[in-house]
mmCIF file of C-alpha atoms and ligand atoms in Angstrom:
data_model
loop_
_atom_site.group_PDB
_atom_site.id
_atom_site.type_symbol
_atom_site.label_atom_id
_atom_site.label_comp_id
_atom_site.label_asym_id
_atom_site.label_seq_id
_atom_site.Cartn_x
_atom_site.Cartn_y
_atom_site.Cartn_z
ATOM 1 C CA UNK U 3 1.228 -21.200 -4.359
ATOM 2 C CA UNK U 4 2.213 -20.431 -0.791
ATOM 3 C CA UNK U 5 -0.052 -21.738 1.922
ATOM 4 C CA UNK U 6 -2.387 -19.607 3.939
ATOM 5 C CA UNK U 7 -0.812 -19.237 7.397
ATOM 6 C CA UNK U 8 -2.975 -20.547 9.564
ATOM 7 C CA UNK U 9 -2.932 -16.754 11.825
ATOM 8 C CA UNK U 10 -4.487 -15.701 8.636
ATOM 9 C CA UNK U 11 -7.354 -18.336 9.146
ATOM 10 C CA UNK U 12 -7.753 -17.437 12.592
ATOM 11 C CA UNK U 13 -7.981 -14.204 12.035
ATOM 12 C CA UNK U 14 -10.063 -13.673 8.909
ATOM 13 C CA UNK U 15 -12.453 -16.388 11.452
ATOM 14 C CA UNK U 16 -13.115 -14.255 14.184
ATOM 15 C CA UNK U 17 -16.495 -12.546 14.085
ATOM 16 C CA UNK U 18 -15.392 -9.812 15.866
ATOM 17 C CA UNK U 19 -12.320 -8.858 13.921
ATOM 18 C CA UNK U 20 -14.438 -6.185 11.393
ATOM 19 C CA UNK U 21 -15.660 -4.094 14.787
ATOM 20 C CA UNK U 22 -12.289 -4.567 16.732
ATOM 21 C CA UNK U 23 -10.455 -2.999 13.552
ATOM 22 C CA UNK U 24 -13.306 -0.228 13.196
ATOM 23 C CA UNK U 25 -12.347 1.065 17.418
ATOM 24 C CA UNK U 26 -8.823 0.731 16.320
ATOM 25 C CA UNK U 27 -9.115 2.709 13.495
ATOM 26 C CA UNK U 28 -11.015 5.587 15.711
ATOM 27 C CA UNK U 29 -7.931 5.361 18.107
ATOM 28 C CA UNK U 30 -4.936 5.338 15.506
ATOM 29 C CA UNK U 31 -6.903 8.173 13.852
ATOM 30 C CA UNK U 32 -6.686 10.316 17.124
ATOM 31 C CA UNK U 33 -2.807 9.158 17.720
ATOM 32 C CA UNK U 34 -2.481 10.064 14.179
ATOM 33 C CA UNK U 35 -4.118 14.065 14.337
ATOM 34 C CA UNK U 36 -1.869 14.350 17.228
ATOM 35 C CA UNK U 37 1.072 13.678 14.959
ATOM 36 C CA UNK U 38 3.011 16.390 13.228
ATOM 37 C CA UNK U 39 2.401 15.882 9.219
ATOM 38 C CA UNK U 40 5.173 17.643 7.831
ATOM 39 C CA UNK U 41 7.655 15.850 9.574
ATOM 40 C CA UNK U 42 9.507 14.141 6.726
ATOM 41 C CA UNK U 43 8.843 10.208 7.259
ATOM 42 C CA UNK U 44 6.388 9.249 9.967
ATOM 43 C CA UNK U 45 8.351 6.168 11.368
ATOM 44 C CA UNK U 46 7.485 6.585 14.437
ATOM 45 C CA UNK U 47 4.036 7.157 13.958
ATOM 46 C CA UNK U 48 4.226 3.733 11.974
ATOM 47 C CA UNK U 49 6.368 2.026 13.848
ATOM 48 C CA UNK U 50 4.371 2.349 16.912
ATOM 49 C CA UNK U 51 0.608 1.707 14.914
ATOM 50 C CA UNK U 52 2.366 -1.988 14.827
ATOM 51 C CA UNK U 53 3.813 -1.984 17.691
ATOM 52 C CA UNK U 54 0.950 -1.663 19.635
ATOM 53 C CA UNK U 55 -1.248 -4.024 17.673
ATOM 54 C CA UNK U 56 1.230 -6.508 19.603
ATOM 55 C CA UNK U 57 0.560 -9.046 16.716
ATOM 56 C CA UNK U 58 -3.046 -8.394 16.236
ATOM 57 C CA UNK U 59 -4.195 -7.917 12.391
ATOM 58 C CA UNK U 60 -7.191 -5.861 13.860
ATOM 59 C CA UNK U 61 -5.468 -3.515 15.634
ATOM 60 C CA UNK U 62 -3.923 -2.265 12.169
ATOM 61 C CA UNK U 63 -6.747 -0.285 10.398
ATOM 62 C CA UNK U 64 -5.799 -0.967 6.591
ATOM 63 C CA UNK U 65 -5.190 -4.750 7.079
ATOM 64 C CA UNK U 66 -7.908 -6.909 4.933
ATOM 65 C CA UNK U 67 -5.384 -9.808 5.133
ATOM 66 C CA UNK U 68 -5.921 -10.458 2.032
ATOM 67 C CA UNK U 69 -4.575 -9.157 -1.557
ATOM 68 C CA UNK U 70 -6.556 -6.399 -2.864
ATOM 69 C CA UNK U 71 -9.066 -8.214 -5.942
ATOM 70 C CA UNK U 72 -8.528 -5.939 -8.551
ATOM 71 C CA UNK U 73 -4.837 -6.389 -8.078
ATOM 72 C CA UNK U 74 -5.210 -10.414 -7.934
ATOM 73 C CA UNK U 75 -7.382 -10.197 -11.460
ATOM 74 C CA UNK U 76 -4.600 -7.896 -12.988
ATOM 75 C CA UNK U 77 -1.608 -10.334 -12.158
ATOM 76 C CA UNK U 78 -4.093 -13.394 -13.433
ATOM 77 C CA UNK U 79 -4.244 -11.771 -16.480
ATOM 78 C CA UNK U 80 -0.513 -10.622 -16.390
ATOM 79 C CA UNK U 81 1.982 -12.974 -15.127
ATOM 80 C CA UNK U 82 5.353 -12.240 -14.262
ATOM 81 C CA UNK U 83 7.297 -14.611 -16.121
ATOM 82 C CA UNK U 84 10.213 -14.186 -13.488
ATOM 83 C CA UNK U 85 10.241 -10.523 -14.158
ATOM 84 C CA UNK U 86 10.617 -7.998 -11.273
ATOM 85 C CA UNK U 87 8.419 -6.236 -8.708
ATOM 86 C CA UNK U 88 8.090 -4.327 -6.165
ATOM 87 C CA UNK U 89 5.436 -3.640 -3.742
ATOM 88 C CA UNK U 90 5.649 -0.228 -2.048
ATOM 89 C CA UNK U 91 5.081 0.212 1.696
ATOM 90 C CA UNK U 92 3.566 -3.456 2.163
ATOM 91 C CA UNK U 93 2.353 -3.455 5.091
ATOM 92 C CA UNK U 94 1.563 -7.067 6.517
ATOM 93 C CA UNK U 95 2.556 -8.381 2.767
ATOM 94 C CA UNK U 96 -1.036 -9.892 1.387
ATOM 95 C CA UNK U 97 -0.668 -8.110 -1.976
ATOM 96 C CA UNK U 98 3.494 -8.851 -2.277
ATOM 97 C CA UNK U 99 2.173 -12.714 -1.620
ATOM 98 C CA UNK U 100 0.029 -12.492 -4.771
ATOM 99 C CA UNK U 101 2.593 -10.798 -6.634
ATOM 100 C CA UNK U 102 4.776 -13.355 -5.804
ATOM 101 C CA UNK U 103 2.450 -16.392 -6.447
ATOM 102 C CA UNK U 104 1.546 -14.378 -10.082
ATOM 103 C CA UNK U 105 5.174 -15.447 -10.872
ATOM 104 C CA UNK U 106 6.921 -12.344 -10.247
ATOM 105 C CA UNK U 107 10.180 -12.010 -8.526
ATOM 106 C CA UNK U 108 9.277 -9.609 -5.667
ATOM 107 C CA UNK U 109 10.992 -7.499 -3.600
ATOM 108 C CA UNK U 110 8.592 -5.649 -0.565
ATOM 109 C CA UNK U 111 9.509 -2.847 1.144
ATOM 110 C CA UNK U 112 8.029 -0.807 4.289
ATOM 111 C CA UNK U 113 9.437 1.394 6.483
ATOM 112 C CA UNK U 114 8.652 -0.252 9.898
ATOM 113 C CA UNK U 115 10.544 -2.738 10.735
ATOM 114 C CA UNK U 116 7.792 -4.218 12.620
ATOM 115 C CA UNK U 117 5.320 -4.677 10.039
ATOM 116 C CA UNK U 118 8.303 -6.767 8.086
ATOM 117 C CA UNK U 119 9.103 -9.199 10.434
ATOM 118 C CA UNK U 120 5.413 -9.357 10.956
ATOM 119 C CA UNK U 121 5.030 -10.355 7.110
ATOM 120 C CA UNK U 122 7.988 -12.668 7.410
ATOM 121 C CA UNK U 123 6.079 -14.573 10.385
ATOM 122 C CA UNK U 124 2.645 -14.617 8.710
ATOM 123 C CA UNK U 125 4.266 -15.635 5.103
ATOM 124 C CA UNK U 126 6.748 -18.232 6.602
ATOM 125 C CA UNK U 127 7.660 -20.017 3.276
ATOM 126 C CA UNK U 128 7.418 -17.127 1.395
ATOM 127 C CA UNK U 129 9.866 -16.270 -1.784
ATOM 128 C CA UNK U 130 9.567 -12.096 -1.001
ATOM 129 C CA UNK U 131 12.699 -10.427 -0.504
ATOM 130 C CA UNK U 132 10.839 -8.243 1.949
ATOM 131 C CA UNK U 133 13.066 -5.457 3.296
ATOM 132 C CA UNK U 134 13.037 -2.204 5.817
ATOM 133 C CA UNK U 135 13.476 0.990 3.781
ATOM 134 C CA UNK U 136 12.097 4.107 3.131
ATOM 135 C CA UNK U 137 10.235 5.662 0.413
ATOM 136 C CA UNK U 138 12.464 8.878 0.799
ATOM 137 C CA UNK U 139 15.852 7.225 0.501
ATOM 138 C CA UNK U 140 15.417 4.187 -1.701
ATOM 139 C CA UNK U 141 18.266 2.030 -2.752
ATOM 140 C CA UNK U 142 20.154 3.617 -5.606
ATOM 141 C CA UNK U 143 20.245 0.249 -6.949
ATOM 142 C CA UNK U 144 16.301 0.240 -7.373
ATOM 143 C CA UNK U 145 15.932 3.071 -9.776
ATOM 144 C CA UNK U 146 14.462 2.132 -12.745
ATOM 145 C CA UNK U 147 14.590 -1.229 -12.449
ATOM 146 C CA UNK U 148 11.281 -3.466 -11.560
ATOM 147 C CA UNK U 149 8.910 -4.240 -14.356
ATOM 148 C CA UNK U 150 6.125 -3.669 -11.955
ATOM 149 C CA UNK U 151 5.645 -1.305 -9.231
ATOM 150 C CA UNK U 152 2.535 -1.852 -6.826
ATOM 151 C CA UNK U 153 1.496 1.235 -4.921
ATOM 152 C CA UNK U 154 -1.523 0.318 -2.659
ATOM 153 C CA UNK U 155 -2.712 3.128 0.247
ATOM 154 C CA UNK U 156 0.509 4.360 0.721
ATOM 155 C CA UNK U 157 0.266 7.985 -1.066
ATOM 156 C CA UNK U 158 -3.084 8.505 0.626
ATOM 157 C CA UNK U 159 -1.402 7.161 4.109
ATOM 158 C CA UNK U 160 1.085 10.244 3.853
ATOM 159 C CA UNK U 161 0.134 14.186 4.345
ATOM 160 C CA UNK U 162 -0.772 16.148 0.911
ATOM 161 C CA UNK U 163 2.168 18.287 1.497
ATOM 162 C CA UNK U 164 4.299 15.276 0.740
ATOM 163 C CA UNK U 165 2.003 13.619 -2.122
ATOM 164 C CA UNK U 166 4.259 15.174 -5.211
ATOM 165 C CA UNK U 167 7.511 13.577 -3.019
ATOM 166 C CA UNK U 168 5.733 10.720 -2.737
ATOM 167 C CA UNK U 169 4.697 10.173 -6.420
ATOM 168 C CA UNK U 170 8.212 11.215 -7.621
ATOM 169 C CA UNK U 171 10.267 8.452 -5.833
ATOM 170 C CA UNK U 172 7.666 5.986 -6.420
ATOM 171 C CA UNK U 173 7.822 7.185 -9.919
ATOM 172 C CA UNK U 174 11.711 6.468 -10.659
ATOM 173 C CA UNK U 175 11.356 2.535 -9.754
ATOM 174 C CA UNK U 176 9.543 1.212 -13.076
ATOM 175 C CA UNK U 177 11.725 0.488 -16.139
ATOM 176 C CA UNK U 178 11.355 1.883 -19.115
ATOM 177 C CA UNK U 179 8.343 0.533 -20.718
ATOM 178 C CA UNK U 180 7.039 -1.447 -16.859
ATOM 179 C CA UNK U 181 3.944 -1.044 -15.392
ATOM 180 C CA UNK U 182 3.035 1.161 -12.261
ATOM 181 C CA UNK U 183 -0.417 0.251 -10.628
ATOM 182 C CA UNK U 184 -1.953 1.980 -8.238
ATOM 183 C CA UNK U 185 -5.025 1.402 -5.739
ATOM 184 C CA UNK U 186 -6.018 4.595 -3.715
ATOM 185 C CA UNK U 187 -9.461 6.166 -2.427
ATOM 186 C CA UNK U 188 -10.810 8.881 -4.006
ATOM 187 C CA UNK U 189 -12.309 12.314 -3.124
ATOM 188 C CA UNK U 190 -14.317 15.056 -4.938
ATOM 189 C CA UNK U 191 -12.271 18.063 -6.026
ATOM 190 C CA UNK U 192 -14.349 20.569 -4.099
ATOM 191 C CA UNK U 193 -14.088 18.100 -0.802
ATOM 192 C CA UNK U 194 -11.002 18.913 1.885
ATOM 193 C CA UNK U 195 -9.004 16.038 2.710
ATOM 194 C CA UNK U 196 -9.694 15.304 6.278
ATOM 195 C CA UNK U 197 -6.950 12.604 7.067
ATOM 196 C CA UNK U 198 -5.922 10.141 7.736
ATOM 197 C CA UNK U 199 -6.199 9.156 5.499
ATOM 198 C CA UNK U 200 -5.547 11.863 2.299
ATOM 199 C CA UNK U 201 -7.878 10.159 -0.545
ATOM 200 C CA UNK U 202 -6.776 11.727 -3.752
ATOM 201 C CA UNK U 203 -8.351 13.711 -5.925
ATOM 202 C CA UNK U 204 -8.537 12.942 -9.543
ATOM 203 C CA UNK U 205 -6.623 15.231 -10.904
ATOM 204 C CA UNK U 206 -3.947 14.358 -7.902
ATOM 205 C CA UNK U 207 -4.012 10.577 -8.679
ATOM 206 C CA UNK U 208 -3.686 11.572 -12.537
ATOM 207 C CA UNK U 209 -0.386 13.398 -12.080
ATOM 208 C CA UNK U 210 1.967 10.319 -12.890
ATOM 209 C CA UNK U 211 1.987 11.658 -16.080
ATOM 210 C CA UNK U 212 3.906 14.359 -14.977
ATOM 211 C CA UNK U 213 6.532 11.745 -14.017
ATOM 212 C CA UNK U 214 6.915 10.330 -17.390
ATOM 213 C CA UNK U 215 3.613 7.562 -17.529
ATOM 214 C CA UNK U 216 0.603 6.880 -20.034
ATOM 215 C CA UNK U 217 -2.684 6.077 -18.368
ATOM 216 C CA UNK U 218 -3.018 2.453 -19.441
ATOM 217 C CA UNK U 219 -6.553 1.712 -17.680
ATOM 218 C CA UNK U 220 -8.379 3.544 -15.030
ATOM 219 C CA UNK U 221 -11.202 1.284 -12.960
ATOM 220 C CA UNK U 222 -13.686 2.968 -10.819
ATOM 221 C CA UNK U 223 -14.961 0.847 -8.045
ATOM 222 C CA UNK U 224 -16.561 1.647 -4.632
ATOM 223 C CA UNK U 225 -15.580 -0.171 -1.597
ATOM 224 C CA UNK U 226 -18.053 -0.874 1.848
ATOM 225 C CA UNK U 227 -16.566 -0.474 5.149
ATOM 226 C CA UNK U 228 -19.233 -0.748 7.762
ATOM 227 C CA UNK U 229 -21.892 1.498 6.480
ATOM 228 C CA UNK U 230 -19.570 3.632 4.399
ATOM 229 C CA UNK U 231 -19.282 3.606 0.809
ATOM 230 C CA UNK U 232 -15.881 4.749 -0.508
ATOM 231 C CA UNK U 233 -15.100 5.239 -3.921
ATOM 232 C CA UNK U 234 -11.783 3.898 -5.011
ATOM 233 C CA UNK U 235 -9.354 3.975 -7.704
ATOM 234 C CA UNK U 236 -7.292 1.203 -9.807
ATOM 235 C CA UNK U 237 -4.976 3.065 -12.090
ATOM 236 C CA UNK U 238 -2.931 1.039 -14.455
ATOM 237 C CA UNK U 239 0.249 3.312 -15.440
ATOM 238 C CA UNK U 240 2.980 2.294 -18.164
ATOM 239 C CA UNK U 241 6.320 3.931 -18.259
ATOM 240 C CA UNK U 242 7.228 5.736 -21.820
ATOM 241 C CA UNK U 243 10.273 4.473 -23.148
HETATM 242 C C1 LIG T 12 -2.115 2.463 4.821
HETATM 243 S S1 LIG T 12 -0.733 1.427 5.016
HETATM 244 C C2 LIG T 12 -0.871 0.401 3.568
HETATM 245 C C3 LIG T 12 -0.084 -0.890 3.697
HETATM 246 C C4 LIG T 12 -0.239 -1.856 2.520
HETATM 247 N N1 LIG T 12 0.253 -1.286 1.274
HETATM 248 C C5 LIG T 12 -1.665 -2.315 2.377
HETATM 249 O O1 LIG T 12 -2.304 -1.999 1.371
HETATM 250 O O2 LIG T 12 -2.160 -2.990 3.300
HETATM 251 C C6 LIG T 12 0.619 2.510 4.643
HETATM 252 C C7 LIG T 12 1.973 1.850 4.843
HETATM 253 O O3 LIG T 12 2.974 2.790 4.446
HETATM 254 C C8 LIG T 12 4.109 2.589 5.262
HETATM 255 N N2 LIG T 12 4.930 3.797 5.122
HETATM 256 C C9 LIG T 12 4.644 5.048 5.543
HETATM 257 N N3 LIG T 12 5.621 5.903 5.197
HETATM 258 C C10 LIG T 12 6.537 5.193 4.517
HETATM 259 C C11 LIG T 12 7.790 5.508 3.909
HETATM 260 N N4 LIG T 12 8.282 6.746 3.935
HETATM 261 N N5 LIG T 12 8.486 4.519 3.322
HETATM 262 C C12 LIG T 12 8.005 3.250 3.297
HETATM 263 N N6 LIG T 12 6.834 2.882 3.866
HETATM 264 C C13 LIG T 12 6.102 3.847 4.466
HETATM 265 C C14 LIG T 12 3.507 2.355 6.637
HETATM 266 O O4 LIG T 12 4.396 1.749 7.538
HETATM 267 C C15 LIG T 12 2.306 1.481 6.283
HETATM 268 O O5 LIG T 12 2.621 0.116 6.335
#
């Protein structure tokens, strides 16, 4: 098991880190409406969310700094035996850490370079191959080939007009017969998305079998943040052969 980095103690120890990231979240919301959500990838929008956190976990609105639980509990009871992964859009790299320490030979991608180097520092001794790239032009040499694909807040992250483009490429990484999960918020049918960020709906989140995937398992769980309650998704996916 890799150490916890000691910024990650410091961090997850400050009382006021919950209500710094809640203000941040109001103000990366506004820099995000004022965005244009059909232009193709976002970097910049990205790139300058951690930018301007200048190091501080709060200041990014989606960081728990720490792997997502229903994730942990699936790789406990799924090992990776030196098999592949790959964690899609990682962020600051909690959840490519457990995939990692589940015995899984992980690569990590996001597309701001930033938030990379920022995993790099926090996860000093890790053994992730984490990398820049972007959803939208992935390696050639990726297609098809991890036996686990982690998709966590990254198709909710991006506009609904790109949601099908989104599920597609993430769709071509898993082998025949691997495992896609995926961790998103969820919305009501009848309710307009009114993002960031997009939840899905469930008929949105159910389309990866479109792409070629049997619904393995399907956990329903609601999340607090503050006084909210949001109801979430953990969809287990498997590739057909
Ligand atoms: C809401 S965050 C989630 C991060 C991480 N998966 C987590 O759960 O903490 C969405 C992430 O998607 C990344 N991202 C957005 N568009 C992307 C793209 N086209 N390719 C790769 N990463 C992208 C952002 O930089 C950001 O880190």
């Amino acid at each position: 098991m890799n150490k916890k980095p000691d910024t990650q103690q410091n961090e997850l120890s400050d009382p006021d880190f919950a209500i710094r990231r809640q203000q941040a979240r109001i103000e990366v919301n506004k820099l995000d409406s004022d965005t244009i959500h059909d232009e193709p990838e976002r970097d910049r929008f990205f790139n300058m969310v951690y930018d301007r956190a200048k190091d501080d976990a709060a200041q990014i609105p989606w960081a728990d700094l720490a792997p997502k639980i229903q994730i942990t509990n699936w790789l406990t009871a799924n090992p990776g035996g030196n098999r592949r992964a790959l964690d899609i859009a990682c962020g600051l790299g909690d959840n490519a850490e457990a995939i990692s320490n589940a015995g899984y030979k992980t690569t990590a991608f996001d597309l701001s370079s930033t938030a990379i180097l920022w995993a790099k520092r926090r996860f000093g001794d890790s053994q992730v191959d984490y990398q820049t790239s972007n959803l939208f032009e992935l390696p050639q040499q990726w297609l098809n080939s991890f036996d686990l694909v982690n998709e966590c807040y990254t198709l909710q992250a991006l506009p609904p007009v790109l949601l099908h483009q989104s599920m597609s490429a993430i769709a071509t990484l898993v082998k025949p017969g691997g495992r896609l999960l995926v961790y998103t918020r969820l919305r009501p049918a009848d309710q307009v998305a009114d993002g960031p960020p997009w939840p899905l709906t469930q008929q949105d989140a159910l389309a990866f079998k479109e792409f070629g995937y049997e619904l393995v398992d399907d956990e329903r769980f609601d999340t607090a943040r503050g006084d909210r309650v949001i109801p979430h998704q953990f969809a287990q996916w498997r590739k057909l052969d």
